[in-house]
PDB file of C-alpha atoms and ligand atoms in Angstrom:
ATOM      1  CA  MET A   1     146.737 236.038 -71.552  1.00 39.00           C
ATOM      2  CA  THR A   2     147.567 232.368 -71.358  1.00 45.00           C
ATOM      3  CA  ALA A   3     148.818 230.535 -68.340  1.00 46.00           C
ATOM      4  CA  THR A   4     149.149 227.022 -67.097  1.00 46.00           C
ATOM      5  CA  ASP A   5     148.396 226.261 -63.488  1.00 47.00           C
ATOM      6  CA  SER A   6     149.524 223.768 -60.977  1.00 42.00           C
ATOM      7  CA  THR A   7     146.692 221.222 -61.194  1.00 46.00           C
ATOM      8  CA  THR A   8     148.895 218.366 -62.257  1.00 46.00           C
ATOM      9  CA  THR A   9     148.941 214.618 -61.998  1.00 48.00           C
ATOM     10  CA  ASP A  10     151.868 212.310 -62.382  1.00 48.00           C
ATOM     11  CA  PRO A  11     151.316 210.451 -65.698  1.00 46.00           C
ATOM     12  CA  ALA A  12     153.103 207.426 -64.233  1.00 46.00           C
ATOM     13  CA  ALA A  13     150.420 207.132 -61.546  1.00 49.00           C
ATOM     14  CA  ALA A  14     147.728 206.850 -64.200  1.00 46.00           C
ATOM     15  CA  GLY A  15     148.821 203.370 -65.310  1.00 49.00           C
ATOM     16  CA  ALA A  16     150.580 202.073 -68.380  1.00 58.00           C
ATOM     17  CA  SER A  17     148.005 202.881 -71.051  1.00 70.00           C
ATOM     18  CA  PRO A  18     145.068 204.755 -69.561  1.00 80.00           C
ATOM     19  CA  ARG A  19     141.945 205.360 -71.580  1.00 94.00           C
ATOM     20  CA  ARG A  20     142.163 209.044 -72.286  1.00 97.00           C
ATOM     21  CA  GLY A  21     139.622 211.734 -72.948  1.00 98.00           C
ATOM     22  CA  PHE A  22     139.687 215.496 -73.296  1.00 98.00           C
ATOM     23  CA  GLY A  23     137.520 218.004 -71.482  1.00 98.00           C
ATOM     24  CA  VAL A  24     137.149 221.771 -71.633  1.00 98.00           C
ATOM     25  CA  ASP A  25     135.365 223.720 -68.893  1.00 98.00           C
ATOM     26  CA  VAL A  26     133.986 227.052 -70.092  1.00 97.00           C
ATOM     27  CA  GLY A  27     133.569 229.395 -67.129  1.00 92.00           C
ATOM     28  CA  GLY A  28     132.932 233.093 -66.636  1.00 89.00           C
ATOM     29  CA  SER A  29     136.608 233.913 -66.162  1.00 90.00           C
ATOM     30  CA  GLY A  30     138.513 231.065 -67.769  1.00 95.00           C
ATOM     31  CA  VAL A  31     138.362 228.368 -70.433  1.00 97.00           C
ATOM     32  CA  LYS A  32     140.241 225.420 -68.967  1.00 98.00           C
ATOM     33  CA  GLY A  33     141.105 222.092 -70.552  1.00 98.00           C
ATOM     34  CA  GLY A  34     143.142 218.993 -70.115  1.00 98.00           C
ATOM     35  CA  ILE A  35     143.652 215.325 -70.885  1.00 98.00           C
ATOM     36  CA  VAL A  36     141.723 213.026 -68.556  1.00 98.00           C
ATOM     37  CA  ASP A  37     142.389 209.457 -67.474  1.00 97.00           C
ATOM     38  CA  LEU A  38     138.887 208.044 -67.917  1.00 97.00           C
ATOM     39  CA  ASP A  39     139.554 205.159 -65.527  1.00 96.00           C
ATOM     40  CA  THR A  40     140.699 207.227 -62.555  1.00 96.00           C
ATOM     41  CA  GLY A  41     139.263 210.693 -63.243  1.00 97.00           C
ATOM     42  CA  ALA A  42     142.742 212.196 -62.840  1.00 97.00           C
ATOM     43  CA  LEU A  43     144.229 214.746 -65.187  1.00 97.00           C
ATOM     44  CA  ILE A  44     147.149 213.499 -67.240  1.00 97.00           C
ATOM     45  CA  GLY A  45     149.614 216.348 -67.273  1.00 96.00           C
ATOM     46  CA  GLU A  46     148.806 219.979 -66.657  1.00 95.00           C
ATOM     47  CA  ARG A  47     145.558 221.843 -67.034  1.00 96.00           C
ATOM     48  CA  PHE A  48     145.747 224.737 -69.516  1.00 98.00           C
ATOM     49  CA  LYS A  49     143.721 227.899 -69.115  1.00 98.00           C
ATOM     50  CA  ILE A  50     142.959 230.902 -71.309  1.00 98.00           C
ATOM     51  CA  ASP A  51     140.950 233.897 -70.078  1.00 96.00           C
ATOM     52  CA  THR A  52     137.341 233.792 -71.232  1.00 96.00           C
ATOM     53  CA  PRO A  53     136.978 236.310 -74.089  1.00 95.00           C
ATOM     54  CA  GLN A  54     134.768 239.330 -73.428  1.00 94.00           C
ATOM     55  CA  PRO A  55     132.140 239.546 -74.721  1.00 93.00           C
ATOM     56  CA  ALA A  56     131.846 235.749 -74.509  1.00 94.00           C
ATOM     57  CA  THR A  57     130.094 235.305 -77.837  1.00 95.00           C
ATOM     58  CA  PRO A  58     129.802 231.807 -79.335  1.00 96.00           C
ATOM     59  CA  GLU A  59     132.437 232.545 -81.991  1.00 96.00           C
ATOM     60  CA  ALA A  60     134.928 234.019 -79.527  1.00 96.00           C
ATOM     61  CA  VAL A  61     134.466 231.158 -77.059  1.00 97.00           C
ATOM     62  CA  ALA A  62     134.690 228.531 -79.820  1.00 97.00           C
ATOM     63  CA  THR A  63     138.011 230.020 -80.960  1.00 98.00           C
ATOM     64  CA  THR A  64     139.273 229.932 -77.374  1.00 98.00           C
ATOM     65  CA  VAL A  65     138.149 226.327 -76.833  1.00 98.00           C
ATOM     66  CA  ALA A  66     139.942 225.345 -80.037  1.00 98.00           C
ATOM     67  CA  ALA A  67     143.118 227.086 -78.849  1.00 98.00           C
ATOM     68  CA  VAL A  68     143.009 225.080 -75.599  1.00 98.00           C
ATOM     69  CA  VAL A  69     142.531 221.805 -77.488  1.00 98.00           C
ATOM     70  CA  ARG A  70     145.359 222.610 -79.921  1.00 97.00           C
ATOM     71  CA  GLU A  71     147.701 223.339 -77.037  1.00 98.00           C
ATOM     72  CA  PHE A  72     147.631 219.587 -76.367  1.00 98.00           C
ATOM     73  CA  ALA A  73     147.589 218.588 -80.058  1.00 97.00           C
ATOM     74  CA  TRP A  74     144.498 216.543 -79.130  1.00 98.00           C
ATOM     75  CA  THR A  75     142.764 215.155 -82.225  1.00 96.00           C
ATOM     76  CA  ASP A  76     140.125 212.804 -80.755  1.00 97.00           C
ATOM     77  CA  LYS A  77     136.708 213.533 -79.205  1.00 97.00           C
ATOM     78  CA  VAL A  78     136.308 216.636 -77.066  1.00 98.00           C
ATOM     79  CA  GLY A  79     133.793 217.361 -74.296  1.00 98.00           C
ATOM     80  CA  VAL A  80     132.906 220.979 -73.515  1.00 98.00           C
ATOM     81  CA  THR A  81     130.823 222.459 -70.688  1.00 98.00           C
ATOM     82  CA  TYR A  82     128.390 225.353 -71.071  1.00 97.00           C
ATOM     83  CA  PRO A  83     126.692 227.229 -68.187  1.00 96.00           C
ATOM     84  CA  GLY A  84     123.101 226.758 -69.375  1.00 96.00           C
ATOM     85  CA  VAL A  85     120.671 224.255 -70.847  1.00 97.00           C
ATOM     86  CA  VAL A  86     122.052 222.251 -73.787  1.00 97.00           C
ATOM     87  CA  THR A  87     119.954 219.741 -75.700  1.00 96.00           C
ATOM     88  CA  ASN A  88     121.570 217.763 -78.533  1.00 93.00           C
ATOM     89  CA  GLY A  89     124.418 220.250 -78.726  1.00 93.00           C
ATOM     90  CA  ILE A  90     122.058 223.236 -79.016  1.00 96.00           C
ATOM     91  CA  VAL A  91     122.131 225.948 -76.358  1.00 97.00           C
ATOM     92  CA  ARG A  92     118.689 226.790 -74.954  1.00 98.00           C
ATOM     93  CA  THR A  93     119.314 229.259 -72.140  1.00 97.00           C
ATOM     94  CA  ALA A  94     121.831 231.930 -71.167  1.00 93.00           C
ATOM     95  CA  ALA A  95     121.001 233.011 -67.613  1.00 87.00           C
ATOM     96  CA  ASN A  96     124.438 234.394 -66.760  1.00 84.00           C
ATOM     97  CA  VAL A  97     126.177 234.507 -70.161  1.00 87.00           C
ATOM     98  CA  ASP A  98     125.993 236.260 -73.545  1.00 90.00           C
ATOM     99  CA  GLU A  99     122.456 235.905 -74.962  1.00 93.00           C
ATOM    100  CA  GLY A 100     123.921 235.342 -78.414  1.00 95.00           C
ATOM    101  CA  TRP A 101     124.323 231.701 -77.390  1.00 96.00           C
ATOM    102  CA  ILE A 102     120.616 230.907 -77.411  1.00 97.00           C
ATOM    103  CA  GLY A 103     119.680 228.655 -80.332  1.00 98.00           C
ATOM    104  CA  VAL A 104     123.312 228.128 -81.352  1.00 98.00           C
ATOM    105  CA  ASN A 105     124.468 224.590 -82.075  1.00 97.00           C
ATOM    106  CA  ALA A 106     127.511 224.910 -79.830  1.00 97.00           C
ATOM    107  CA  ALA A 107     128.795 221.456 -80.681  1.00 97.00           C
ATOM    108  CA  GLU A 108     128.820 222.301 -84.405  1.00 97.00           C
ATOM    109  CA  VAL A 109     130.361 225.747 -83.962  1.00 97.00           C
ATOM    110  CA  ILE A 110     133.203 224.401 -81.820  1.00 98.00           C
ATOM    111  CA  SER A 111     133.691 221.344 -84.033  1.00 97.00           C
ATOM    112  CA  ALA A 112     134.013 223.617 -87.083  1.00 97.00           C
ATOM    113  CA  GLU A 113     136.803 225.542 -85.289  1.00 97.00           C
ATOM    114  CA  LEU A 114     138.514 222.205 -84.704  1.00 97.00           C
ATOM    115  CA  GLY A 115     138.365 221.096 -88.318  1.00 96.00           C
ATOM    116  CA  GLY A 116     135.509 218.654 -87.703  1.00 96.00           C
ATOM    117  CA  GLN A 117     136.677 216.957 -84.494  1.00 96.00           C
ATOM    118  CA  HIS A 118     133.753 215.334 -82.634  1.00 96.00           C
ATOM    119  CA  VAL A 119     132.487 217.684 -79.915  1.00 97.00           C
ATOM    120  CA  THR A 120     129.992 216.962 -77.124  1.00 97.00           C
ATOM    121  CA  VAL A 121     128.599 219.961 -75.253  1.00 97.00           C
ATOM    122  CA  LEU A 122     126.817 219.590 -71.934  1.00 97.00           C
ATOM    123  CA  ASN A 123     125.685 221.700 -69.007  1.00 97.00           C
ATOM    124  CA  ASP A 124     128.511 222.696 -66.635  1.00 97.00           C
ATOM    125  CA  ALA A 125     126.874 221.331 -63.477  1.00 98.00           C
ATOM    126  CA  ASP A 126     125.938 218.105 -65.263  1.00 98.00           C
ATOM    127  CA  ALA A 127     129.607 217.636 -66.165  1.00 97.00           C
ATOM    128  CA  ALA A 128     130.704 218.286 -62.579  1.00 98.00           C
ATOM    129  CA  GLY A 129     128.033 215.883 -61.347  1.00 97.00           C
ATOM    130  CA  LEU A 130     129.205 213.071 -63.614  1.00 97.00           C
ATOM    131  CA  ALA A 131     132.765 213.471 -62.361  1.00 97.00           C
ATOM    132  CA  GLU A 132     131.889 213.825 -58.669  1.00 97.00           C
ATOM    133  CA  GLU A 133     129.522 210.873 -58.729  1.00 96.00           C
ATOM    134  CA  ARG A 134     132.079 208.558 -60.301  1.00 96.00           C
ATOM    135  CA  PHE A 135     135.406 209.774 -58.937  1.00 97.00           C
ATOM    136  CA  GLY A 136     134.710 212.334 -56.213  1.00 97.00           C
ATOM    137  CA  ALA A 137     132.363 212.925 -53.289  1.00 95.00           C
ATOM    138  CA  GLY A 138     129.753 210.510 -54.642  1.00 93.00           C
ATOM    139  CA  ALA A 139     132.108 207.638 -55.417  1.00 94.00           C
ATOM    140  CA  ASP A 140     131.163 205.615 -52.316  1.00 89.00           C
ATOM    141  CA  ASN A 141     127.450 206.290 -52.620  1.00 89.00           C
ATOM    142  CA  THR A 142     124.710 204.648 -54.604  1.00 88.00           C
ATOM    143  CA  GLY A 143     121.199 205.882 -55.190  1.00 94.00           C
ATOM    144  CA  LEU A 144     120.064 209.383 -56.080  1.00 97.00           C
ATOM    145  CA  ILE A 145     122.721 212.066 -55.915  1.00 98.00           C
ATOM    146  CA  VAL A 146     122.094 215.768 -56.444  1.00 98.00           C
ATOM    147  CA  LEU A 147     125.102 217.993 -57.023  1.00 98.00           C
ATOM    148  CA  LEU A 148     124.605 221.734 -56.699  1.00 98.00           C
ATOM    149  CA  THR A 149     127.229 224.265 -57.754  1.00 97.00           C
ATOM    150  CA  PHE A 150     127.141 227.583 -55.916  1.00 97.00           C
ATOM    151  CA  GLY A 151     128.697 230.426 -57.888  1.00 95.00           C
ATOM    152  CA  THR A 152     127.311 233.304 -59.957  1.00 94.00           C
ATOM    153  CA  GLY A 153     124.199 231.138 -60.254  1.00 96.00           C
ATOM    154  CA  ILE A 154     123.246 227.703 -58.937  1.00 98.00           C
ATOM    155  CA  GLY A 155     123.794 224.721 -61.207  1.00 98.00           C
ATOM    156  CA  SER A 156     122.365 221.256 -60.611  1.00 98.00           C
ATOM    157  CA  ALA A 157     123.031 217.677 -61.643  1.00 98.00           C
ATOM    158  CA  VAL A 158     120.837 214.685 -60.819  1.00 98.00           C
ATOM    159  CA  ILE A 159     122.431 211.260 -61.103  1.00 96.00           C
ATOM    160  CA  HIS A 160     120.750 207.982 -60.289  1.00 95.00           C
ATOM    161  CA  ASN A 161     123.033 204.973 -59.962  1.00 91.00           C
ATOM    162  CA  GLY A 162     125.451 206.499 -62.426  1.00 88.00           C
ATOM    163  CA  VAL A 163     122.879 207.711 -64.945  1.00 93.00           C
ATOM    164  CA  LEU A 164     122.564 211.471 -65.450  1.00 95.00           C
ATOM    165  CA  LEU A 165     119.196 213.167 -65.844  1.00 96.00           C
ATOM    166  CA  PRO A 166     120.415 216.197 -67.812  1.00 97.00           C
ATOM    167  CA  ASN A 167     119.413 219.872 -67.600  1.00 97.00           C
ATOM    168  CA  THR A 168     117.586 219.807 -64.275  1.00 98.00           C
ATOM    169  CA  GLU A 169     118.141 223.545 -63.649  1.00 98.00           C
ATOM    170  CA  PHE A 170     117.207 223.558 -59.948  1.00 98.00           C
ATOM    171  CA  GLY A 171     118.814 226.989 -59.694  1.00 98.00           C
ATOM    172  CA  HIS A 172     115.697 228.354 -61.332  1.00 98.00           C
ATOM    173  CA  LEU A 173     113.201 226.618 -59.055  1.00 98.00           C
ATOM    174  CA  GLU A 174     110.974 229.040 -57.223  1.00 98.00           C
ATOM    175  CA  VAL A 175     111.734 228.943 -53.517  1.00 98.00           C
ATOM    176  CA  GLY A 176     109.545 231.133 -51.311  1.00 96.00           C
ATOM    177  CA  GLY A 177     108.581 233.379 -54.210  1.00 97.00           C
ATOM    178  CA  LYS A 178     112.131 233.827 -55.532  1.00 97.00           C
ATOM    179  CA  GLU A 179     114.377 231.911 -57.911  1.00 98.00           C
ATOM    180  CA  ALA A 180     116.720 229.628 -55.952  1.00 98.00           C
ATOM    181  CA  GLU A 181     119.864 231.170 -57.473  1.00 98.00           C
ATOM    182  CA  HIS A 182     118.701 234.698 -56.684  1.00 98.00           C
ATOM    183  CA  ARG A 183     118.265 233.566 -53.091  1.00 98.00           C
ATOM    184  CA  ALA A 184     121.292 231.375 -52.424  1.00 98.00           C
ATOM    185  CA  ALA A 185     124.006 231.559 -55.121  1.00 97.00           C
ATOM    186  CA  SER A 186     127.358 232.430 -53.560  1.00 97.00           C
ATOM    187  CA  SER A 187     127.268 235.668 -55.585  1.00 97.00           C
ATOM    188  CA  VAL A 188     124.258 236.706 -53.468  1.00 98.00           C
ATOM    189  CA  LYS A 189     126.280 236.183 -50.281  1.00 98.00           C
ATOM    190  CA  GLU A 190     129.041 238.402 -51.699  1.00 98.00           C
ATOM    191  CA  ARG A 191     126.698 241.088 -52.995  1.00 98.00           C
ATOM    192  CA  LYS A 192     124.789 241.335 -49.721  1.00 98.00           C
ATOM    193  CA  ASP A 193     127.899 240.890 -47.608  1.00 98.00           C
ATOM    194  CA  TRP A 194     126.169 238.117 -45.637  1.00 98.00           C
ATOM    195  CA  SER A 195     127.825 235.946 -43.028  1.00 98.00           C
ATOM    196  CA  TYR A 196     127.978 232.212 -43.678  1.00 98.00           C
ATOM    197  CA  ALA A 197     125.227 231.770 -41.073  1.00 98.00           C
ATOM    198  CA  ARG A 198     122.897 234.179 -42.864  1.00 98.00           C
ATOM    199  CA  TRP A 199     123.597 232.715 -46.301  1.00 98.00           C
ATOM    200  CA  THR A 200     123.225 229.154 -45.042  1.00 98.00           C
ATOM    201  CA  GLU A 201     119.626 229.922 -44.002  1.00 98.00           C
ATOM    202  CA  GLU A 202     118.869 230.559 -47.671  1.00 98.00           C
ATOM    203  CA  VAL A 203     120.750 227.475 -48.842  1.00 98.00           C
ATOM    204  CA  THR A 204     118.722 225.377 -46.395  1.00 98.00           C
ATOM    205  CA  LYS A 205     115.482 226.657 -47.975  1.00 98.00           C
ATOM    206  CA  VAL A 206     116.703 225.654 -51.430  1.00 98.00           C
ATOM    207  CA  LEU A 207     117.797 222.193 -50.284  1.00 98.00           C
ATOM    208  CA  VAL A 208     114.493 221.573 -48.505  1.00 98.00           C
ATOM    209  CA  THR A 209     112.547 222.487 -51.639  1.00 98.00           C
ATOM    210  CA  ILE A 210     114.603 220.055 -53.709  1.00 98.00           C
ATOM    211  CA  GLU A 211     114.536 217.222 -51.172  1.00 98.00           C
ATOM    212  CA  ASN A 212     110.782 217.507 -50.735  1.00 98.00           C
ATOM    213  CA  ALA A 213     110.387 217.125 -54.490  1.00 97.00           C
ATOM    214  CA  ILE A 214     112.800 214.305 -55.350  1.00 98.00           C
ATOM    215  CA  TRP A 215     114.194 212.795 -52.099  1.00 98.00           C
ATOM    216  CA  PRO A 216     117.899 212.447 -52.930  1.00 98.00           C
ATOM    217  CA  ASP A 217     120.172 210.166 -50.879  1.00 97.00           C
ATOM    218  CA  LEU A 218     122.985 212.701 -50.943  1.00 97.00           C
ATOM    219  CA  PHE A 219     123.653 216.321 -51.855  1.00 98.00           C
ATOM    220  CA  ILE A 220     127.108 217.287 -53.098  1.00 98.00           C
ATOM    221  CA  ALA A 221     127.914 220.980 -52.727  1.00 98.00           C
ATOM    222  CA  GLY A 222     130.252 222.302 -55.417  1.00 97.00           C
ATOM    223  CA  GLY A 223     131.478 225.658 -56.692  1.00 95.00           C
ATOM    224  CA  GLY A 224     134.274 227.769 -55.233  1.00 92.00           C
ATOM    225  CA  ILE A 225     132.509 228.190 -51.882  1.00 95.00           C
ATOM    226  CA  SER A 226     132.646 224.423 -51.296  1.00 95.00           C
ATOM    227  CA  ARG A 227     136.338 224.904 -50.485  1.00 94.00           C
ATOM    228  CA  LYS A 228     135.127 226.608 -47.293  1.00 96.00           C
ATOM    229  CA  ALA A 229     132.615 223.817 -46.629  1.00 97.00           C
ATOM    230  CA  ASP A 230     133.472 223.490 -42.924  1.00 97.00           C
ATOM    231  CA  LYS A 231     132.299 227.069 -42.414  1.00 98.00           C
ATOM    232  CA  TRP A 232     128.757 226.423 -43.605  1.00 98.00           C
ATOM    233  CA  ILE A 233     127.779 222.807 -44.347  1.00 98.00           C
ATOM    234  CA  PRO A 234     127.506 222.016 -40.591  1.00 98.00           C
ATOM    235  CA  MET A 235     124.969 224.869 -40.251  1.00 98.00           C
ATOM    236  CA  LEU A 236     122.540 223.486 -42.832  1.00 98.00           C
ATOM    237  CA  GLU A 237     119.216 222.331 -41.399  1.00 98.00           C
ATOM    238  CA  ASN A 238     117.783 220.183 -44.200  1.00 98.00           C
ATOM    239  CA  ARG A 239     117.408 216.425 -43.694  1.00 98.00           C
ATOM    240  CA  THR A 240     119.507 214.915 -46.544  1.00 98.00           C
ATOM    241  CA  PRO A 241     123.269 214.570 -45.899  1.00 98.00           C
ATOM    242  CA  VAL A 242     125.380 217.218 -47.644  1.00 98.00           C
ATOM    243  CA  VAL A 243     129.056 216.715 -48.492  1.00 97.00           C
ATOM    244  CA  ALA A 244     131.526 219.030 -50.186  1.00 97.00           C
ATOM    245  CA  ALA A 245     132.650 218.325 -53.748  1.00 97.00           C
ATOM    246  CA  ALA A 246     136.020 216.579 -53.822  1.00 96.00           C
ATOM    247  CA  LEU A 247     137.386 217.296 -57.289  1.00 95.00           C
ATOM    248  CA  GLN A 248     137.103 221.078 -57.016  1.00 79.00           C
ATOM    249  CA  ASN A 249     138.414 222.819 -60.110  1.00 86.00           C
ATOM    250  CA  THR A 250     138.891 219.722 -62.265  1.00 95.00           C
ATOM    251  CA  ALA A 251     135.315 218.360 -62.046  1.00 97.00           C
ATOM    252  CA  GLY A 252     134.067 220.191 -65.158  1.00 97.00           C
ATOM    253  CA  ILE A 253     137.013 219.068 -67.287  1.00 98.00           C
ATOM    254  CA  VAL A 254     136.763 215.459 -66.108  1.00 98.00           C
ATOM    255  CA  GLY A 255     132.967 215.282 -66.554  1.00 98.00           C
ATOM    256  CA  ALA A 256     133.145 216.838 -70.017  1.00 98.00           C
ATOM    257  CA  ALA A 257     135.726 214.253 -71.069  1.00 98.00           C
ATOM    258  CA  MET A 258     133.523 211.474 -69.643  1.00 97.00           C
ATOM    259  CA  ALA A 259     130.486 212.728 -71.561  1.00 96.00           C
ATOM    260  CA  ALA A 260     132.427 212.941 -74.824  1.00 97.00           C
ATOM    261  CA  ALA A 261     133.706 209.407 -74.396  1.00 94.00           C
ATOM    262  CA  VAL A 262     130.363 207.847 -73.478  1.00 83.00           C
ATOM    263  CA  ASP A 263     129.499 206.460 -76.885  1.00 53.00           C
ATOM    264  CA  VAL A 264     132.753 204.508 -77.036  1.00 38.00           C
ATOM    265  CA  THR A 265     132.970 203.432 -73.409  1.00 36.00           C
ATOM    266  CA  VAL A 266     129.434 202.363 -72.553  1.00 39.00           C
ATOM    267  CA  THR A 267     128.756 198.742 -73.376  1.00 39.00           C
ATOM    268  CA  PRO A 268     125.059 198.147 -74.102  1.00 39.00           C
ATOM    269  CA  GLN A 269     123.609 195.789 -71.467  1.00 37.00           C
TER     270      GLN A 269
HETATM  271  C1  LIG B 301     122.258 228.068 -65.357  1.00 65.09           C
HETATM  272  C2  LIG B 301     122.679 226.631 -65.255  1.00 65.09           C
HETATM  273  C3  LIG B 301     124.130 226.550 -64.837  1.00 65.09           C
HETATM  274  C4  LIG B 301     124.349 227.338 -63.565  1.00 65.09           C
HETATM  275  C5  LIG B 301     125.801 227.346 -63.146  1.00 65.09           C
HETATM  276  C6  LIG B 301     122.512 228.757 -64.032  1.00 65.09           C
HETATM  277  O1  LIG B 301     122.122 230.088 -64.103  1.00 65.09           O
HETATM  278  O2  LIG B 301     120.892 228.174 -65.677  1.00 65.09           O
HETATM  279  O3  LIG B 301     122.495 225.980 -66.486  1.00 65.09           O
HETATM  280  O4  LIG B 301     124.473 225.207 -64.647  1.00 65.09           O
HETATM  281  O5  LIG B 301     123.905 228.662 -63.716  1.00 65.09           O
HETATM  282  O6  LIG B 301     126.627 227.876 -64.135  1.00 65.09           O
END
């Protein structure tokens, strides 16, 4: 059931005494965690993954998150992603996950499993956006960045000059009479057996709807399908530049660790 994978970083490359954080990315198939160098966005050591329990109830997932954290004997703050709206630690939506999550204070439930360790829970795309903006595809850009993750659904993160506007949920925008994620998630491409060209037509419609509403400077395309970015990003016909996510499968872990650390790392101006 458990397995490590090969997403590793040489601890020596992370500097003598890096500021460290811990992030856990809760996905449909795996719960993945690791120690993060908060100054470089690199993982320190290996990522550890446990299969997502089925059904993925809050209790079962909390137990799994705790097992991942314990694997590293990590006792400080922990950041955890969740694939839906989260306000003040409380889950508000469950579009593609177990409905038992709605109304649950996920931060409290997971913290209780960890004997009271401080836990920050945030939306999965928001976590990826934080990491990509700071350390990945957005690192050289200022202004308004919108990250979209294409997977089972569509997740979104909006970041303006480093500040996240949480829970934007652009995957549920209505685009031409249909929810954006029902039109252009990568799961739709698979289900309908569409070519990249056909699917990209739908992605263009979603991007145009978003750019007409908030005029981003840059879109970052994330999710598994961004690994094949050269097959479809060049076919997009919207006006805002689109680049592929750079951090791939570590973005959620890194962003979760960043979010958990925020209250100790942000100096009030
Ligand atoms: C959820 C978002 C989530 C996205 C990707 C959507 O269905 O509403 O909160 O970020 O899926 O997991």
